[in-house]
CSV table of C-alpha atoms and ligand atoms in Angstrom, one decimal:
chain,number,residue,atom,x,y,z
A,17,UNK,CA,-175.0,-85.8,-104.2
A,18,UNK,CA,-176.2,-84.7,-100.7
A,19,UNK,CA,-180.0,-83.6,-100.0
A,20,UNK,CA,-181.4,-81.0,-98.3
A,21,UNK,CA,-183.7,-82.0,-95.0
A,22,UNK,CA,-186.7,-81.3,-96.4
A,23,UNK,CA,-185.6,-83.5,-100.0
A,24,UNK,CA,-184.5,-86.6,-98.0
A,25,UNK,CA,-188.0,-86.3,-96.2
A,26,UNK,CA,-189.9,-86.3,-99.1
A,27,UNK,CA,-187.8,-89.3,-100.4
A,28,UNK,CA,-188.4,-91.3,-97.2
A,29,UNK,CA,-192.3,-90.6,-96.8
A,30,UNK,CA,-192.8,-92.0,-100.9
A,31,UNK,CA,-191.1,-95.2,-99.7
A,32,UNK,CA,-193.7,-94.7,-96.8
A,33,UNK,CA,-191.2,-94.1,-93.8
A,34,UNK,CA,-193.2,-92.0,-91.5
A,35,UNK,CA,-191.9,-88.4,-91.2
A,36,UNK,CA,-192.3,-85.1,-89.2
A,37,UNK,CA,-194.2,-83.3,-91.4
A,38,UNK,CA,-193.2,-80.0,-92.8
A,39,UNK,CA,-193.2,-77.4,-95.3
A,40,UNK,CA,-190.3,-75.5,-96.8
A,41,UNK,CA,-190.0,-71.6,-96.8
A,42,UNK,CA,-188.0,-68.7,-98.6
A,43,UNK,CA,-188.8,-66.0,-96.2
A,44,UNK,CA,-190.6,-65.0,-93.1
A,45,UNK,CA,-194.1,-64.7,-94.9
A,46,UNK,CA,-193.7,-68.0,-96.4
A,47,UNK,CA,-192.7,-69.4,-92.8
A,48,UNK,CA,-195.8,-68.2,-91.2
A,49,UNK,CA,-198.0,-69.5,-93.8
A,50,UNK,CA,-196.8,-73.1,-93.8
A,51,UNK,CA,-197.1,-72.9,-89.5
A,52,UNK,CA,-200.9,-72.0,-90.7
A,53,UNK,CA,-201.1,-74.9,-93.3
A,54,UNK,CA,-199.6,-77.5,-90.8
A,55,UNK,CA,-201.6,-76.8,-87.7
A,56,UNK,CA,-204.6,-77.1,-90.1
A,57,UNK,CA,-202.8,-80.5,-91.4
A,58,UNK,CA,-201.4,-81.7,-88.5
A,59,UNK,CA,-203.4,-79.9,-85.5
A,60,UNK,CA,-199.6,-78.8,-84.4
A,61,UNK,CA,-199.3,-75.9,-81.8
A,62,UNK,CA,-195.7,-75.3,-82.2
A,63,UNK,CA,-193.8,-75.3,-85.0
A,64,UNK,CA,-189.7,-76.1,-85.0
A,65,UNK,CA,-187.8,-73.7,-87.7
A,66,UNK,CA,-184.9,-75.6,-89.3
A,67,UNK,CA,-182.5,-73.8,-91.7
A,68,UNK,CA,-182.1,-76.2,-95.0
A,69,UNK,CA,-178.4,-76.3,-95.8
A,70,UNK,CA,-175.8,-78.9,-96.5
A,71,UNK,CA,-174.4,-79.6,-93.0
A,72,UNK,CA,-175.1,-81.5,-90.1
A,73,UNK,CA,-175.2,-80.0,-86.0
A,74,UNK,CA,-177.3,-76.9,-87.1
A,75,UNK,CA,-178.9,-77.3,-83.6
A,76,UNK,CA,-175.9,-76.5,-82.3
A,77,UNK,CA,-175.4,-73.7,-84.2
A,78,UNK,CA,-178.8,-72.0,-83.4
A,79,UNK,CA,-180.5,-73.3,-87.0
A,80,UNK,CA,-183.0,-75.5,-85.5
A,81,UNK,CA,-185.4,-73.3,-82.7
A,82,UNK,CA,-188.8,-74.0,-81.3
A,83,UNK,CA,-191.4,-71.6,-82.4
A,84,UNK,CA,-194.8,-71.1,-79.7
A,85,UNK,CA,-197.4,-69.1,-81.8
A,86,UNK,CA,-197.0,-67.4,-85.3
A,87,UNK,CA,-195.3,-64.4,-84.4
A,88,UNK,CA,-192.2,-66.4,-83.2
A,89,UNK,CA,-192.6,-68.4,-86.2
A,90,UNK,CA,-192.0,-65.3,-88.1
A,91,UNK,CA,-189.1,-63.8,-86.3
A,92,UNK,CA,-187.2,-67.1,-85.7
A,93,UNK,CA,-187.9,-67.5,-89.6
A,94,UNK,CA,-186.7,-63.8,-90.8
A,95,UNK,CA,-183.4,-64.2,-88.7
A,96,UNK,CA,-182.4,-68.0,-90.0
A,97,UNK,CA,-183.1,-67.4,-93.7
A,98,UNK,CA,-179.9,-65.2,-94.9
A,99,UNK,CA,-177.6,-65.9,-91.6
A,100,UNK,CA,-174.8,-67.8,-92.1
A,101,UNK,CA,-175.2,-70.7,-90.0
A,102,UNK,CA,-172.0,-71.8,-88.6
A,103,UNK,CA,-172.0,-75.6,-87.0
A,104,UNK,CA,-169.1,-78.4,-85.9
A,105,UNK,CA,-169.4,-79.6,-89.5
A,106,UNK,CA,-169.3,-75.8,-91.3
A,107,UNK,CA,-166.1,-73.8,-92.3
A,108,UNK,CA,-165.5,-70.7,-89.8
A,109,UNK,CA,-167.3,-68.6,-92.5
A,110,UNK,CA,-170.8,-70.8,-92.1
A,111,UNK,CA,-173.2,-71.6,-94.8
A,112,UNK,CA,-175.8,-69.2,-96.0
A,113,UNK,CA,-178.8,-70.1,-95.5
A,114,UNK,CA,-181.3,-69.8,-98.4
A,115,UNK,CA,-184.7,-71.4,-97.0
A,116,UNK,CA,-186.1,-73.0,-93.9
A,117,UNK,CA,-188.1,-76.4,-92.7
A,118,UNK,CA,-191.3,-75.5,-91.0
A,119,UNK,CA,-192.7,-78.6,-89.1
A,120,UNK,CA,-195.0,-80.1,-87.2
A,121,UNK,CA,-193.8,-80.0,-83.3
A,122,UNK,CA,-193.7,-83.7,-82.6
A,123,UNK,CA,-192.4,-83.8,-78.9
A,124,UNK,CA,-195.1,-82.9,-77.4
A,125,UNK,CA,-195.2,-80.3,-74.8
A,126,UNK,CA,-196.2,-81.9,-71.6
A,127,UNK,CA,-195.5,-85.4,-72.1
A,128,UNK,CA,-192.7,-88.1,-70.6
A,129,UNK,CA,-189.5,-87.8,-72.3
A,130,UNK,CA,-189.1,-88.4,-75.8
A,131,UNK,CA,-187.1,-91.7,-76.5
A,132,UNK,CA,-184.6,-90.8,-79.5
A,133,UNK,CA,-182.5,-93.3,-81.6
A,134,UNK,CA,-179.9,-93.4,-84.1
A,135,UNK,CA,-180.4,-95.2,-87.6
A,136,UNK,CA,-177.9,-95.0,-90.5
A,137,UNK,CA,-178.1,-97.1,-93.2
A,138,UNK,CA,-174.5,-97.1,-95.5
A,139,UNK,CA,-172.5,-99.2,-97.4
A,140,UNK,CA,-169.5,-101.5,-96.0
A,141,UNK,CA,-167.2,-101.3,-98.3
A,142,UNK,CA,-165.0,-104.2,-96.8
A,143,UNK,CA,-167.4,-106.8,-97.1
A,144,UNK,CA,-169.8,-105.0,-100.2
A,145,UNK,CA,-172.7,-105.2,-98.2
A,146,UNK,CA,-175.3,-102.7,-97.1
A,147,UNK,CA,-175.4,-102.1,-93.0
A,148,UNK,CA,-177.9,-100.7,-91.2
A,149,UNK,CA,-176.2,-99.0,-87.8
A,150,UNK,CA,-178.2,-97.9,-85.2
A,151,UNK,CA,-177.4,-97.2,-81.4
A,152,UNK,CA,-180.3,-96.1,-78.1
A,153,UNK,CA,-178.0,-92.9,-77.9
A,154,UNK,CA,-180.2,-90.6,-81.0
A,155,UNK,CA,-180.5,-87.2,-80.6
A,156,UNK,CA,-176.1,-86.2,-80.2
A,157,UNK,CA,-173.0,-87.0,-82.1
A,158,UNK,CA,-172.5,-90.8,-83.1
A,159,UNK,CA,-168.7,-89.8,-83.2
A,160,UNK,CA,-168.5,-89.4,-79.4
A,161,UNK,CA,-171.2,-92.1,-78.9
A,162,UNK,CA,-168.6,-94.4,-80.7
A,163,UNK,CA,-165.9,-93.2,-79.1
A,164,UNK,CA,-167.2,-93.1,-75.2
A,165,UNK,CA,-169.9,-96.0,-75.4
A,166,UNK,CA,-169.4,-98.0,-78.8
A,167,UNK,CA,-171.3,-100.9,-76.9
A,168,UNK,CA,-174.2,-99.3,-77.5
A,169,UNK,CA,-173.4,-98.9,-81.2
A,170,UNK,CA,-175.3,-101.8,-83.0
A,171,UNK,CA,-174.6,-103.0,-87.0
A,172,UNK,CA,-176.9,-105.0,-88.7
A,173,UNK,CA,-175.5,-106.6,-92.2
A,174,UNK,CA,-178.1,-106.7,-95.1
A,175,UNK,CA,-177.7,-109.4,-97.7
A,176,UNK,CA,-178.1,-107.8,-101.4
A,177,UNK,CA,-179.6,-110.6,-102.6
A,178,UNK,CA,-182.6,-110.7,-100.1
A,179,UNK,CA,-182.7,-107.4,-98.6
A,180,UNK,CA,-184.2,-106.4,-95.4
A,181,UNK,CA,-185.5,-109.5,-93.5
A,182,UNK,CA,-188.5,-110.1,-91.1
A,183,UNK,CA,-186.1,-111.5,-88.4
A,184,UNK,CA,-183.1,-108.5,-88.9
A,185,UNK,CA,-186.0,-105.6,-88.7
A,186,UNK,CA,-187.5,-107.1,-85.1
A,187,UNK,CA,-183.7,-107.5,-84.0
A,188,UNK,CA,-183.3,-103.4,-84.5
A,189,UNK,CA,-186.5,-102.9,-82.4
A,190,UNK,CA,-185.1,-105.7,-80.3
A,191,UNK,CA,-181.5,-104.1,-79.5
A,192,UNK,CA,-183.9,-100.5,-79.4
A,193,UNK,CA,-185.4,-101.5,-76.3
A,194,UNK,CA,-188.5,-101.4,-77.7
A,195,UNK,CA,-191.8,-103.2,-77.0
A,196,UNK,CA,-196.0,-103.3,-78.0
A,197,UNK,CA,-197.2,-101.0,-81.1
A,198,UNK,CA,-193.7,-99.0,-80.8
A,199,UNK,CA,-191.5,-102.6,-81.8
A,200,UNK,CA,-194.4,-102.8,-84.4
A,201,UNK,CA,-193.8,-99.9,-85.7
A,202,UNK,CA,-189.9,-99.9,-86.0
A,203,UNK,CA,-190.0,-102.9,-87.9
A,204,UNK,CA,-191.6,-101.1,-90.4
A,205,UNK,CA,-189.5,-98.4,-90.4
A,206,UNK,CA,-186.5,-100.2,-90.7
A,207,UNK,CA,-187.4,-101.8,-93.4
A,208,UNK,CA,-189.3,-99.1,-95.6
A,209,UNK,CA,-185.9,-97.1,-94.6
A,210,UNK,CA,-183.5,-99.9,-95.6
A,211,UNK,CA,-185.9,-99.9,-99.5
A,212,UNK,CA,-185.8,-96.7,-99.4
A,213,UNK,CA,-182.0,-96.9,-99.2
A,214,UNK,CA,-181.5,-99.5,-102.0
A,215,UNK,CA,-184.3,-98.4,-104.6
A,216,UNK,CA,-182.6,-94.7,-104.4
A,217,UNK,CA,-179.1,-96.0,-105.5
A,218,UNK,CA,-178.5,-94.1,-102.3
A,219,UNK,CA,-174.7,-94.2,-100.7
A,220,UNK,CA,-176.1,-92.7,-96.9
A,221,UNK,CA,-178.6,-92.7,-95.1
A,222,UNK,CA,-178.4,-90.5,-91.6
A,223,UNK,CA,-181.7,-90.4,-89.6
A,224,UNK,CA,-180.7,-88.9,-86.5
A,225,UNK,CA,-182.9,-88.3,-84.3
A,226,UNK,CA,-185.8,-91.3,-85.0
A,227,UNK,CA,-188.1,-90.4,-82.5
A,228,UNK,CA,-190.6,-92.3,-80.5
A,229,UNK,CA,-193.4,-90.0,-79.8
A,230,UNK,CA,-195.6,-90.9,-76.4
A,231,UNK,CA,-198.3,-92.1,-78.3
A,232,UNK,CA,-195.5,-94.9,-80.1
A,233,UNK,CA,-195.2,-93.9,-83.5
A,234,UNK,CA,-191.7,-94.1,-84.9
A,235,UNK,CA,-190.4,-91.4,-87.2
A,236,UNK,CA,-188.1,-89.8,-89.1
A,237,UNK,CA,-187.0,-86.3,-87.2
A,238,UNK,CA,-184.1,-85.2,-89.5
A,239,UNK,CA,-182.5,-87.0,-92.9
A,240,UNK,CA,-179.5,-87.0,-94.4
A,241,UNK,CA,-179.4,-88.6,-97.3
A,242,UNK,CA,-176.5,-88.9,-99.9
A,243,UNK,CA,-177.3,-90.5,-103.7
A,244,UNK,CA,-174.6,-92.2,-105.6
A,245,UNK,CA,-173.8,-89.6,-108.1
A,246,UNK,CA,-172.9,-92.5,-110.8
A,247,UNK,CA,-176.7,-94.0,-110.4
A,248,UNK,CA,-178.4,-90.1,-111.3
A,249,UNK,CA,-178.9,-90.7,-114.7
A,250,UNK,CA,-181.7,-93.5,-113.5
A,251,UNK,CA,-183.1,-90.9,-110.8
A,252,UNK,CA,-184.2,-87.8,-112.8
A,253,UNK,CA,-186.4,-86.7,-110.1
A,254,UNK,CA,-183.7,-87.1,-107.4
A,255,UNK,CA,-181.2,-85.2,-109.8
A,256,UNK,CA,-183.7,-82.4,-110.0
A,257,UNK,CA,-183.1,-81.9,-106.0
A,258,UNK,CA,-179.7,-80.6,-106.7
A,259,UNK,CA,-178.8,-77.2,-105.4
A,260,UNK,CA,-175.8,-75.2,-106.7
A,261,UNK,CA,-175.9,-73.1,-104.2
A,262,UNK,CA,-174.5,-75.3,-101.9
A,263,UNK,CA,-171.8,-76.6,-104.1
A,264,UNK,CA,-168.0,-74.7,-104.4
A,265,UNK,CA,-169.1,-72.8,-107.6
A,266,UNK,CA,-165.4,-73.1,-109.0
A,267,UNK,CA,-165.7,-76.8,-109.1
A,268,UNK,CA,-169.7,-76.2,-110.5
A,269,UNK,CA,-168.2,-74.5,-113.4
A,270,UNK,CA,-165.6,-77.0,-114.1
A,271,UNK,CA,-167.7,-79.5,-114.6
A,272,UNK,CA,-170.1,-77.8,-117.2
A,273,UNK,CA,-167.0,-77.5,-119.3
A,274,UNK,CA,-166.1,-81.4,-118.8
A,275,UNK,CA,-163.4,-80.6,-116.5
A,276,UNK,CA,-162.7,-82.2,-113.1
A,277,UNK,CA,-161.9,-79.9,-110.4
A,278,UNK,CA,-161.6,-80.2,-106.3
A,279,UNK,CA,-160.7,-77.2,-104.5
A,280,UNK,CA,-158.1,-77.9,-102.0
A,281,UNK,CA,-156.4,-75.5,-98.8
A,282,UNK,CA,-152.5,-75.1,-100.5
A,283,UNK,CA,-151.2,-72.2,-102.6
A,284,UNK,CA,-149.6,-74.3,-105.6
A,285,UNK,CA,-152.3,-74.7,-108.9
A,286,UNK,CA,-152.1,-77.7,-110.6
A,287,UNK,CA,-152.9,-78.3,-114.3
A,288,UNK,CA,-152.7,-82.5,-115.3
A,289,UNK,CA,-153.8,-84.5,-117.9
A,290,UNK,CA,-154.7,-88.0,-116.4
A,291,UNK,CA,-156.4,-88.4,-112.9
A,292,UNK,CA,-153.9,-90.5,-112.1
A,293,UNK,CA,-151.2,-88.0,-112.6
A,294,UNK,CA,-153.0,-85.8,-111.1
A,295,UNK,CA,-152.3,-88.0,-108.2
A,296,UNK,CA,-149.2,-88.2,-108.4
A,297,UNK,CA,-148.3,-84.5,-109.2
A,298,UNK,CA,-150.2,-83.3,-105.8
A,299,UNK,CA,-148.1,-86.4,-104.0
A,300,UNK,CA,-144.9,-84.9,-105.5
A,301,UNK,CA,-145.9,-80.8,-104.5
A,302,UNK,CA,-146.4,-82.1,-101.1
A,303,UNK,CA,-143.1,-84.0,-100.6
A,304,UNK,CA,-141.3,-81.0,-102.1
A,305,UNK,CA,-142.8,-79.2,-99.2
A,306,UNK,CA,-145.9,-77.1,-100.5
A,307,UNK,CA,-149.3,-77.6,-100.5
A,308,UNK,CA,-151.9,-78.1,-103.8
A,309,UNK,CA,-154.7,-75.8,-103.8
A,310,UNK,CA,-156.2,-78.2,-106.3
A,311,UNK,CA,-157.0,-81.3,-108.1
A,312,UNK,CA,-157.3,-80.7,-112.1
A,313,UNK,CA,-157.5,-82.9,-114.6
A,314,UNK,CA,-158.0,-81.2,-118.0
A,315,UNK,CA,-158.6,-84.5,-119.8
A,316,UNK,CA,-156.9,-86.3,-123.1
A,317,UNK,CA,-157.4,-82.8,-125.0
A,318,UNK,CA,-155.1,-79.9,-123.6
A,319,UNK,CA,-155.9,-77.1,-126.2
A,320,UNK,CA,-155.8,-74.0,-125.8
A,321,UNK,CA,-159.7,-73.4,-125.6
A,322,UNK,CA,-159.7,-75.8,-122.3
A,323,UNK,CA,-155.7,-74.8,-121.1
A,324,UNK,CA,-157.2,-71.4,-120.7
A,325,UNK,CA,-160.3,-72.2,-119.0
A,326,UNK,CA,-158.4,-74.2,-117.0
A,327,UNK,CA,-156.0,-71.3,-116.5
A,328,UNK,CA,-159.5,-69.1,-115.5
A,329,UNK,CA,-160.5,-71.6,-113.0
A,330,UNK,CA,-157.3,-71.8,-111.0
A,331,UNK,CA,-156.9,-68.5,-110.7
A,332,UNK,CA,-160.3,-67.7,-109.4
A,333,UNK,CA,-158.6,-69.5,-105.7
A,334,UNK,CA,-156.9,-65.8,-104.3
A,335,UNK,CA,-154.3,-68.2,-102.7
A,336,UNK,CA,-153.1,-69.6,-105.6
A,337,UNK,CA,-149.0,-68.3,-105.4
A,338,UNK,CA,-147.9,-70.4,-108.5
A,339,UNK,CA,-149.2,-73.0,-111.0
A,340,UNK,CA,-147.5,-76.2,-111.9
A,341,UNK,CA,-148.7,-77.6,-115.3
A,342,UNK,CA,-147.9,-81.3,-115.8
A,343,UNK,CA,-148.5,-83.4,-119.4
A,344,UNK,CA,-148.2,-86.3,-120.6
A,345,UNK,CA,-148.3,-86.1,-124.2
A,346,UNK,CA,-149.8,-89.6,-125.3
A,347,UNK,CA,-152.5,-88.4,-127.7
A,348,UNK,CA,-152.1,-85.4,-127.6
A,349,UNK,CA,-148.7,-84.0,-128.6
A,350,UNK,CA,-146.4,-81.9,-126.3
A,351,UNK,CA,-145.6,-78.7,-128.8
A,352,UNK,CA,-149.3,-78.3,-128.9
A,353,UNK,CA,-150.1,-78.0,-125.4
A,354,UNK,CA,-147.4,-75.9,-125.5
A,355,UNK,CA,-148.2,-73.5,-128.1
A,356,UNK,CA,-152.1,-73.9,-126.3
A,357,UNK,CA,-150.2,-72.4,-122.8
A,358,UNK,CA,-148.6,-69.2,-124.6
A,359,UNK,CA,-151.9,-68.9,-126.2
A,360,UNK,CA,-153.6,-68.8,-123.3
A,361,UNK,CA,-150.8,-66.7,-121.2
A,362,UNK,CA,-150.7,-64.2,-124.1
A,363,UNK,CA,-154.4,-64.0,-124.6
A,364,UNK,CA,-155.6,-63.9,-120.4
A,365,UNK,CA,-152.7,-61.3,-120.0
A,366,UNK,CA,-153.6,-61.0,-116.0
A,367,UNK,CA,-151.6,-63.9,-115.3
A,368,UNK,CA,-149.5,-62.6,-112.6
A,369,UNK,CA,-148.6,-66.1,-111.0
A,370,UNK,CA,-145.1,-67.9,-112.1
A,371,UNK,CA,-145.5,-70.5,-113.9
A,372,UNK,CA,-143.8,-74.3,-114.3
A,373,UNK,CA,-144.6,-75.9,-117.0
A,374,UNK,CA,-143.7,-79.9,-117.5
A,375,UNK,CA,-144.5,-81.2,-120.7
A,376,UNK,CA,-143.1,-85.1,-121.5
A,377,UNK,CA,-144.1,-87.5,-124.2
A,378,UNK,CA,-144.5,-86.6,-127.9
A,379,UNK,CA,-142.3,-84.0,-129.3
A,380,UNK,CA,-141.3,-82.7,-126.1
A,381,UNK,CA,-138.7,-80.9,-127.1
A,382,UNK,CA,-140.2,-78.7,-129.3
A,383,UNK,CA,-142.5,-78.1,-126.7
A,384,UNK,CA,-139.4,-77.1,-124.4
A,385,UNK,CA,-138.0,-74.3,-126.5
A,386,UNK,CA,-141.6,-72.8,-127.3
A,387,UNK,CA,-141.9,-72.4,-123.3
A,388,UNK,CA,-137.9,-71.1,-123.4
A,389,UNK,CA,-138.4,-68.8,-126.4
A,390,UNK,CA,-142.2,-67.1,-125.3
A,391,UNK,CA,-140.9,-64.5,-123.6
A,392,UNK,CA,-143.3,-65.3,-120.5
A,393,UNK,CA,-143.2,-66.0,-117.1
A,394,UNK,CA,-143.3,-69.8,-117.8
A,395,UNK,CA,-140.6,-72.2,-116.6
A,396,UNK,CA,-140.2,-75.8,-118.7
A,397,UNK,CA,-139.1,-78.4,-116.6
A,398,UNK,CA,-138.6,-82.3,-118.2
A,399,UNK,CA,-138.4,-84.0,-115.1
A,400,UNK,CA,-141.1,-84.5,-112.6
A,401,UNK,CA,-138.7,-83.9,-109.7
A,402,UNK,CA,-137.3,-80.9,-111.6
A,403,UNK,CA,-141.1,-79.6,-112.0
A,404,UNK,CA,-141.2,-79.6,-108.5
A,405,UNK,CA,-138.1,-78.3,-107.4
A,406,UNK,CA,-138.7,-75.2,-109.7
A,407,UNK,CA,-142.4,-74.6,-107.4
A,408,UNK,CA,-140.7,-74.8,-104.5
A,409,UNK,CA,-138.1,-72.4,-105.5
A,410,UNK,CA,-140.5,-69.6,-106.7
A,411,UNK,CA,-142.5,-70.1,-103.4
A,412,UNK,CA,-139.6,-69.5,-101.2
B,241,LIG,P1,-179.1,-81.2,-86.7
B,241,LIG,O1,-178.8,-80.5,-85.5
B,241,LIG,O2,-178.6,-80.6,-87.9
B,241,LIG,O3,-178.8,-82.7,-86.6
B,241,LIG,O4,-180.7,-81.1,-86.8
B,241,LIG,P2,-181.9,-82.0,-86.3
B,241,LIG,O5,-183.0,-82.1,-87.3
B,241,LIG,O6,-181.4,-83.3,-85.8
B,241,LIG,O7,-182.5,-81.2,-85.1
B,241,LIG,C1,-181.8,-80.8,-84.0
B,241,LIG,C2,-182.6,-81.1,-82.7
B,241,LIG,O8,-183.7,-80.3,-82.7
B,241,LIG,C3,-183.1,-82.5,-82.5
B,241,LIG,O9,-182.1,-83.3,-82.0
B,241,LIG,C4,-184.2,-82.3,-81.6
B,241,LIG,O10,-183.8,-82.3,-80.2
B,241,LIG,C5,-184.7,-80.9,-81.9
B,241,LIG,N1,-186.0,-81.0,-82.5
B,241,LIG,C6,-186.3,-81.4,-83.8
B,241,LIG,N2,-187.6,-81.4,-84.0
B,241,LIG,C7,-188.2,-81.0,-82.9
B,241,LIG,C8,-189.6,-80.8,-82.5
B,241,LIG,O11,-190.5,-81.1,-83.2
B,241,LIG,N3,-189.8,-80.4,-81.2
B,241,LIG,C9,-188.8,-80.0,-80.4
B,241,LIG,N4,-189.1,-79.6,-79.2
B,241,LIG,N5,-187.5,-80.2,-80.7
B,241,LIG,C10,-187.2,-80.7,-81.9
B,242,LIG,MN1,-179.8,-84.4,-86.6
């Protein structure tokens, strides 16, 4: 589960990683309020307005501006909050923006230029070890950093069993370039970060910029943190950060009926029972030559109630051209899925997609001449290949 900015900072500063403060907003009044209660805080001039939202590069995209005096805080707030903010990491279409980050202006106007870094702190899944990464080049994409100057890439392995250690945190500061009350200072901020990291059953951390201010304090200018969704149910506060808004709401509906769902680009449906054939089936769609516009997996009981839900959901994706249903029946027994599709087909009656049903296992042929006798626009196939054959065939 990702955060929003404004979550991952208040995550960070209760493991005591230093912050730019801020305050989040709904609208334009809200905005200019929070400027008020942070230059009372804080004794900030400027404020910076940042639009809250699930993607990364929103500078870019004209979400992050510099506010000088509360008007500006106002009108830079009015036009971020329902823009669609469109960034390198968005879809052409953007992401609406539903609040903004008011803070604190912490490069200060008038001083020597601010010294940014780059810390991330993520799992290496090769060796099943934490790593903190961290390069001199903060402030711009660590892609092309990596890709024009990985010298100045550093990785630092954590061992689980310790954690963070005294010698690895004043290496960071070390390879940072960093001396006096600033090296100080990073030290602690690596390793607050790095607890922060493991005590959060966290899977990323992104802090990008860290900034060293003139006056050498380390901090935390943006967060982007991501919490191993299998480690929520011990994090009830951090589940309560999640916002629908910024999920696909197909696949938020198919969860609350137990279903798992992934939207996908291609124009074939898929309805599976099994992850694993799941798999498989999208493998085989895209070897016949078309593209799955989804992963499904309806789970060990294909009833009606949950085919037609199903059904609901897949349909809901306008490019959806035809829908392949695959089954094993194990448990579950073919002629009932079966009867569960025409049920469904009959009852929905604005199914206006062909349809290929494969249904293999227990009493599979019974299942077969229900799906021949209904009537319906529903093809039955018995072998996989055949399944797939038939898609391609109503596509072309
Ligand atoms: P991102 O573009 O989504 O990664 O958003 P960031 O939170 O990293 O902000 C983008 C950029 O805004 C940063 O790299 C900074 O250069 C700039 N920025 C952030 N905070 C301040 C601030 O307090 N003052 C000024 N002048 N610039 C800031
Ligand atoms: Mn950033």
């Amino acid at each position: 589960m990702n955060l929003h900015e404004y979550q991952g900072k208040e995550l960070l500063s209760s493991f005591g990683v230093r912050i730019q403060r801020g305050i989040v907003a709904q609208n334009a009044d809200e905005a200019v309020a929070a400027a008020k209660q942070l230059t009372e805080d804080t004794g900030t001039g400027w404020h910076v307005i940042k639009a809250q939202v699930h993607a990364g590069g929103r500078g870019k995209g004209g979400g992050v501006k510099l506010a000088k005096n509360l008007d500006q805080v106002k009108e830079i707030a009015g036009q971020i909050i329902g823009m669609d903010l469109v960034t390198p990491q968005t879809s052409a279409e953007g992401k609406r923006v539903h609040q903004v980050l008011v803070c604190e202006d912490v490069y200060y106007p008038g001083d020597s230029e601010p010294e940014e870094y780059y810390i991330s702190v993520l799992l290496n899944r090769g060796n099943g070890r934490n790593m903190i990464m961290y390069s001199t080049e903060g402030g711009m994409d660590i892609e092309t950093v990596a890709e024009e100057t990985p010298h100045l890439i550093f990785t630092e392995e954590i061992d689980p069993a310790t954690g963070i250690l005294p010698f690895q945190a004043r290496k960071i500061a070390f390879n940072l370039g960093l001396s006096g009350a600033a090296f100080k200072d990073m030290t602690k901020f690596v390793t607050a970060l790095y607890t922060a990291y493991d005590k959060s059953d966290s899977s990323l951390f992104e802090i990008n910029p860290v900034l060293k201010t003139s006056d050498d304090k380390i901090m935390a200018v943006d967060a982007k943190v991501t919490i191993d969704d299998n480690a929520l149910f011990r994090h009830k506060d951090l589940a309560a950060y999640r916002d629908l808004r910024e999920e696909n709401a197909i696949e938020v509906e198919a969860g609350q009926h137990g279903l798992n769902y992934v939207d996908l680009d291609g124009n074939v449906g898929c309805m599976v029972n099994g992850a694993g054939l799941a798999m498989a089936t999208m493998d085989l769609i895209k070897q016949a030559g078309g593209e799955p516009a989804n992963f499904l997996d309806v789970g060990g009981t294909a009833d009606a109630a949950r085919v037609e839900i199903a059904f609901e959901l897949i349909l809901r994706d306008p490019a959806v051209k035809a829908i392949l249903i695959n089954i094993f029946g194990g448990i579950v027994r073919c002629d009932r899925v079966a009867q569960g599709v025409i049920d469904a087909y009959k009852n929905m009656g604005n199914i206006n997609v062909p349809i290929i049903v494969r249904l293999q296992g227990t009493n599979a042929d019974i299942a077969k001449e229900l799906i021949d006798n209904s009537g319906l626009d529903v093809m039955s196939a018995t072998e996989f290949q055949e399944a797939a054959d038939k898609v391609q065939a109503v596509l072309a």
